[in-house]
Short mmCIF file of C-alpha atoms in Angstrom, two decimals:
data_model
loop_
_atom_site.label_atom_id
_atom_site.label_comp_id
_atom_site.label_asym_id
_atom_site.label_seq_id
_atom_site.Cartn_x
_atom_site.Cartn_y
_atom_site.Cartn_z
CA UNK A 97 -2.25 42.50 27.90
CA UNK A 98 -4.90 39.80 28.85
CA UNK A 99 -4.80 35.98 28.65
CA UNK A 100 -8.32 33.64 28.55
CA UNK A 101 -7.65 30.08 29.33
CA UNK A 102 -10.40 27.01 29.29
CA UNK A 103 -9.21 23.85 29.77
CA UNK A 104 -12.26 21.16 29.26
CA UNK A 105 -15.25 22.89 30.62
CA UNK A 106 -13.07 24.79 33.04
CA UNK A 107 -12.51 28.55 32.64
CA UNK A 108 -9.51 29.96 34.41
CA UNK A 109 -9.56 33.83 34.96
CA UNK A 110 -7.90 36.45 37.07
CA UNK A 111 -4.82 34.47 37.72
CA UNK A 112 -1.02 34.76 36.91
CA UNK A 113 -0.62 32.90 33.71
CA UNK A 114 2.61 32.20 31.59
CA UNK A 115 2.95 30.40 28.53
CA UNK A 116 5.35 29.11 25.91
CA UNK A 117 4.50 27.70 22.48
CA UNK A 118 6.20 26.39 19.66
CA UNK A 119 4.92 26.11 16.15
CA UNK A 120 6.17 24.88 12.92
CA UNK A 121 4.86 22.78 9.74
CA UNK A 122 6.27 19.25 10.43
CA UNK A 123 3.68 16.62 10.90
CA UNK A 124 4.51 16.63 14.91
CA UNK A 125 2.19 18.06 17.12
CA UNK A 126 2.96 21.91 18.05
CA UNK A 127 3.56 21.76 21.91
CA UNK A 128 2.51 24.21 24.55
CA UNK A 129 3.15 24.69 27.85
CA UNK A 130 0.98 26.69 30.40
CA UNK A 131 1.74 27.76 34.21
CA UNK A 132 -1.06 28.76 36.59
CA UNK A 133 -0.12 30.19 39.87
CA UNK A 134 -2.25 29.80 43.12
CA UNK A 135 -4.81 27.78 41.16
CA UNK A 136 -7.90 27.10 44.07
CA UNK A 137 -7.82 23.58 44.97
CA UNK A 138 -11.02 22.71 43.67
CA UNK A 139 -10.03 23.72 40.22
CA UNK A 140 -6.64 21.64 40.82
CA UNK A 141 -8.69 18.59 41.63
CA UNK A 142 -10.90 18.96 38.21
CA UNK A 143 -7.82 19.66 35.97
CA UNK A 144 -6.13 16.37 37.85
CA UNK A 145 -9.20 14.31 36.80
CA UNK A 146 -9.38 15.88 33.08
CA UNK A 147 -7.90 13.16 30.46
CA UNK A 148 -7.39 14.28 26.85
CA UNK A 149 -9.61 17.36 27.15
CA UNK A 150 -9.65 20.47 24.56
CA UNK A 151 -7.18 23.38 25.76
CA UNK A 152 -8.17 26.72 24.25
CA UNK A 153 -5.63 29.78 25.02
CA UNK A 154 -6.25 33.20 23.97
CA UNK A 155 -3.91 36.22 24.10
CA UNK A 156 -3.99 39.84 23.30
CA UNK A 157 -5.02 42.97 24.64
CA UNK A 158 -8.35 44.29 26.30
CA UNK A 159 -11.14 43.73 23.78
CA UNK A 160 -9.18 42.17 21.09
CA UNK A 161 -8.08 38.60 22.15
CA UNK A 162 -7.31 36.06 19.53
CA UNK A 163 -6.50 32.23 19.24
CA UNK A 164 -3.14 31.55 20.16
CA UNK A 165 -3.33 27.70 21.03
CA UNK A 166 -5.89 25.11 20.58
CA UNK A 167 -4.82 21.44 21.31
CA UNK A 168 -5.40 18.52 23.47
CA UNK A 169 -4.31 18.23 27.26
CA UNK A 170 -1.53 15.62 27.51
CA UNK A 171 -0.36 16.27 30.94
CA UNK A 172 -1.07 18.06 34.05
CA UNK A 173 0.94 18.57 37.50
CA UNK A 174 0.70 20.70 40.39
CA UNK A 175 3.97 21.86 42.02
CA UNK A 176 4.37 23.43 45.51
CA UNK A 177 6.59 26.57 45.50
CA UNK A 178 6.95 27.72 49.16
CA UNK A 179 3.44 28.99 50.18
CA UNK A 180 2.17 28.80 46.14
CA UNK A 181 0.84 26.51 43.80
CA UNK A 182 2.14 26.33 40.47
CA UNK A 183 0.04 24.20 37.98
CA UNK A 184 1.87 23.00 34.74
CA UNK A 185 -0.17 21.75 31.72
CA UNK A 186 1.46 20.18 28.65
CA UNK A 187 -0.56 20.21 25.61
CA UNK A 188 -0.15 19.19 22.00
CA UNK A 189 -2.03 20.80 18.78
CA UNK A 190 -3.50 17.80 17.03
CA UNK A 191 -1.99 15.42 19.47
CA UNK A 192 -4.67 13.01 19.91
CA UNK A 193 -5.51 13.05 16.04
CA UNK A 194 -2.12 12.47 15.44
CA UNK A 195 -1.11 9.82 17.91
CA UNK A 196 -4.27 7.69 18.23
CA UNK A 197 -5.59 7.68 14.27
CA UNK A 198 -4.65 5.03 11.92
CA UNK A 199 -5.48 3.70 8.24
CA UNK A 200 -4.79 0.64 6.19
CA UNK A 201 -6.38 1.39 2.45
CA UNK A 202 -5.02 0.65 -0.96
CA UNK A 203 -5.60 2.46 -4.28
CA UNK A 204 -5.49 1.59 -7.81
CA UNK A 205 -3.57 3.07 -10.82
CA UNK A 206 -5.21 5.99 -11.99
CA UNK A 207 -6.74 7.22 -8.75
CA UNK A 208 -6.86 11.14 -8.04
CA UNK A 209 -4.20 12.19 -5.58
CA UNK A 210 -6.76 14.41 -4.45
CA UNK A 211 -9.07 11.61 -3.29
CA UNK A 212 -6.09 10.05 -1.53
CA UNK A 213 -5.42 13.51 0.33
CA UNK A 214 -9.10 13.80 1.19
CA UNK A 215 -9.32 10.28 2.73
CA UNK A 216 -6.43 10.77 4.93
CA UNK A 217 -7.70 14.07 5.91
CA UNK A 218 -10.83 12.44 6.82
CA UNK A 219 -9.31 10.01 8.73
CA UNK A 220 -7.37 12.45 10.81
CA UNK A 221 -10.65 13.68 11.70
CA UNK A 222 -9.92 17.69 11.87
CA UNK A 223 -11.35 20.33 9.81
CA UNK A 224 -8.99 21.53 6.78
CA UNK A 225 -8.00 24.93 7.21
CA UNK A 226 -8.93 25.93 3.69
CA UNK A 227 -10.35 24.09 0.53
CA UNK A 228 -8.22 21.70 -1.57
CA UNK A 229 -9.34 23.17 -4.86
CA UNK A 230 -6.62 25.95 -5.21
CA UNK A 231 -3.54 23.11 -5.04
CA UNK A 232 -3.42 22.20 -8.67
CA UNK A 233 -0.73 19.73 -7.40
CA UNK A 234 -3.52 17.46 -6.24
CA UNK A 235 -5.08 17.11 -9.87
CA UNK A 236 -2.58 14.67 -10.88
CA UNK A 237 -3.31 10.86 -10.97
CA UNK A 238 -1.48 8.10 -9.35
CA UNK A 239 0.92 6.31 -11.99
CA UNK A 240 0.91 3.06 -10.02
CA UNK A 241 -1.48 1.20 -7.46
CA UNK A 242 -0.39 1.62 -4.02
CA UNK A 243 -1.32 1.60 -0.22
CA UNK A 244 -1.46 3.93 2.64
CA UNK A 245 -0.98 2.34 6.13
CA UNK A 246 -0.01 3.32 9.56
CA UNK A 247 -0.49 6.93 10.90
CA UNK A 248 -2.39 8.93 8.42
CA UNK A 249 -0.61 12.22 9.42
CA UNK A 250 2.76 10.65 8.44
CA UNK A 251 1.05 9.01 5.40
CA UNK A 252 -0.30 12.43 4.38
CA UNK A 253 2.86 14.29 4.79
CA UNK A 254 4.97 11.56 2.89
CA UNK A 255 2.58 12.02 -0.16
CA UNK A 256 2.24 15.80 -0.26
CA UNK A 257 6.10 16.16 0.08
CA UNK A 258 6.74 14.53 -3.40
CA UNK A 259 4.27 17.27 -4.68
CA UNK A 260 6.08 20.12 -3.13
CA UNK A 261 3.36 20.58 -0.54
CA UNK A 262 3.45 20.36 3.38
CA UNK A 263 1.17 19.29 5.94
CA UNK A 264 0.60 20.53 9.53
CA UNK A 265 -1.88 21.06 12.33
CA UNK A 266 -2.48 24.79 13.42
CA UNK A 267 -4.93 25.31 16.07
CA UNK A 268 -6.68 21.91 15.47
CA UNK A 269 -7.32 22.49 11.75
CA UNK A 270 -5.32 20.65 8.84
CA UNK A 271 -3.18 23.02 7.08
CA UNK A 272 -1.68 22.25 3.66
CA UNK A 273 0.07 24.61 1.35
CA UNK A 274 2.27 24.94 -1.27
CA UNK A 275 6.06 25.36 0.10
CA UNK A 276 6.62 28.46 -1.84
CA UNK A 277 3.19 30.20 -1.30
CA UNK A 278 2.06 31.69 1.84
CA UNK A 279 -1.58 30.67 3.58
CA UNK A 280 -2.75 34.22 3.03
CA UNK A 281 -2.02 36.77 0.45
CA UNK A 282 -2.41 39.56 2.88
CA UNK A 283 1.01 40.08 4.84
CA UNK A 284 1.37 41.18 8.48
CA UNK A 285 3.51 44.32 8.68
CA UNK A 286 6.34 44.22 11.07
CA UNK A 287 7.98 47.60 11.76
CA UNK A 288 8.93 49.47 14.52
CA UNK A 289 5.75 50.95 14.92
CA UNK A 290 3.52 47.45 14.80
CA UNK A 291 5.80 45.75 17.45
CA UNK A 292 9.01 44.65 15.46
CA UNK A 293 11.58 44.03 18.40
CA UNK A 294 15.40 45.09 17.26
CA UNK A 295 16.41 44.38 13.93
CA UNK A 296 15.99 40.88 12.15
CA UNK A 297 19.08 38.47 12.01
CA UNK A 298 20.39 35.88 9.79
CA UNK A 299 19.66 32.49 10.82
CA UNK A 300 22.27 29.39 10.37
CA UNK A 301 20.09 27.94 7.65
CA UNK A 302 19.54 30.95 5.64
CA UNK A 303 16.53 31.96 7.33
CA UNK A 304 15.54 35.25 8.62
CA UNK A 305 15.08 35.62 12.67
CA UNK A 306 12.33 38.28 13.54
CA UNK A 307 11.65 39.24 17.08
CA UNK A 308 8.34 41.02 17.60
CA UNK A 309 5.54 41.55 20.33
CA UNK A 310 3.19 38.70 20.36
CA UNK A 311 0.08 38.63 17.90
CA UNK A 312 -1.95 35.60 17.33
CA UNK A 313 -1.94 35.94 13.70
CA UNK A 314 1.95 35.18 13.52
CA UNK A 315 1.19 31.42 12.52
CA UNK A 316 3.44 29.02 10.49
CA UNK A 317 2.63 29.83 6.63
CA UNK A 318 1.76 33.27 6.97
CA UNK A 319 3.35 36.11 5.09
CA UNK A 320 4.89 39.15 6.89
CA UNK A 321 6.50 42.44 5.49
CA UNK A 322 9.39 43.29 7.33
CA UNK A 323 10.48 47.04 7.38
CA UNK A 324 13.68 47.63 8.97
CA UNK A 325 17.17 48.79 8.06
CA UNK A 326 18.76 45.65 7.57
CA UNK A 327 15.79 43.74 5.79
CA UNK A 328 12.97 45.21 3.57
CA UNK A 329 10.47 42.91 2.25
CA UNK A 330 8.19 39.84 2.26
CA UNK A 331 9.00 36.55 3.85
CA UNK A 332 6.87 33.34 5.03
CA UNK A 333 6.80 32.40 8.77
CA UNK A 334 8.25 28.85 9.12
CA UNK A 335 8.02 28.67 12.76
CA UNK A 336 7.32 30.54 15.32
CA UNK A 337 8.00 30.80 19.32
CA UNK A 338 5.55 32.23 21.67
CA UNK A 339 6.44 33.40 25.06
CA UNK A 340 3.80 35.32 27.37
CA UNK A 341 2.67 36.12 30.65
CA UNK A 342 -0.19 38.49 32.14
CA UNK A 343 2.01 39.40 34.88
CA UNK A 344 5.46 39.81 33.89
CA UNK A 345 7.44 41.49 30.91
CA UNK A 346 7.47 38.45 28.56
CA UNK A 347 5.22 39.19 25.63
CA UNK A 348 7.15 37.95 22.35
CA UNK A 349 7.05 36.11 19.13
CA UNK A 350 10.29 34.69 17.81
CA UNK A 351 9.73 33.97 14.18
CA UNK A 352 12.03 32.02 11.55
CA UNK A 353 10.86 33.34 8.09
CA UNK A 354 12.03 32.53 4.56
#
C-alpha cells in the first residue's frame, strides 16, 4: 500500500499518513481529513503558512497509484502527542469554488437551459468531468424569464434537480449526471476476489451498503457489479467513505449504492 501527498508545492513522502474522505453527490464540498505523523519542523512551518492551496492525495499499490482526493486546503494544525507530532489537514473538494463565487444574471424567455448551465459552470470555474451534449434534458428552452443569483453551485443544483439531474464536484471537476444513469457504462466488479469485504447489507433508506478494499475508482456516480450470495447485480455508488493509512490495517471503502 502506498500514499502520495502534495500540499501546495510541498511533497510529503516517507512518513506515516492516515486519511478519511467522504464523497457524495450533493452540492456541498466533499470533506477530507489527513493526518501526517512526525513531519519535520521545516515542513510544519511551510504548511502553517499556506492559505487555500491545492491538496492532491493519491493511494494504491506500488506502481499503481490513483487520485483519491483533489481539493483545497481549508485548515492545518499541529498537535504534540508525547514525543511525536501529528499534523492534521482539513480539505474540501471544490471548497473555494463553492464558497467564494457569486453570480447575478437574468435570462429571457426561450433561453436554452444548456446555456444557463454552461454559464453557471463557467462561473464556478472548474472543468466539467464530461461534455453536456449527452444530457438531452438540457435541450429544453425556458418557459419564462428568470434570474440566477447567489452561489452558482447552489443555483446549478436547483435548476438541474428540476430536470432529474444532479451536480457535484468530484476531484475538482464538475460532475453532472442523470439521476438514473451512471457516469460510465463500464462497471467496477466487486466480489471476494476483487476486494469485496463481507456480504453487502441493506441500509435504512433502501440502499445497499457495500464494504470493499479501497480503490480510487470507487467514486459517486460510478456503476458497480456486485457479486455476492445476498446480492448479485448492478448498482450505482451514491456516496463513499474512504479510510486508509500506510502504517495500519485501515484500507477500506464503504459505499452506499442503489
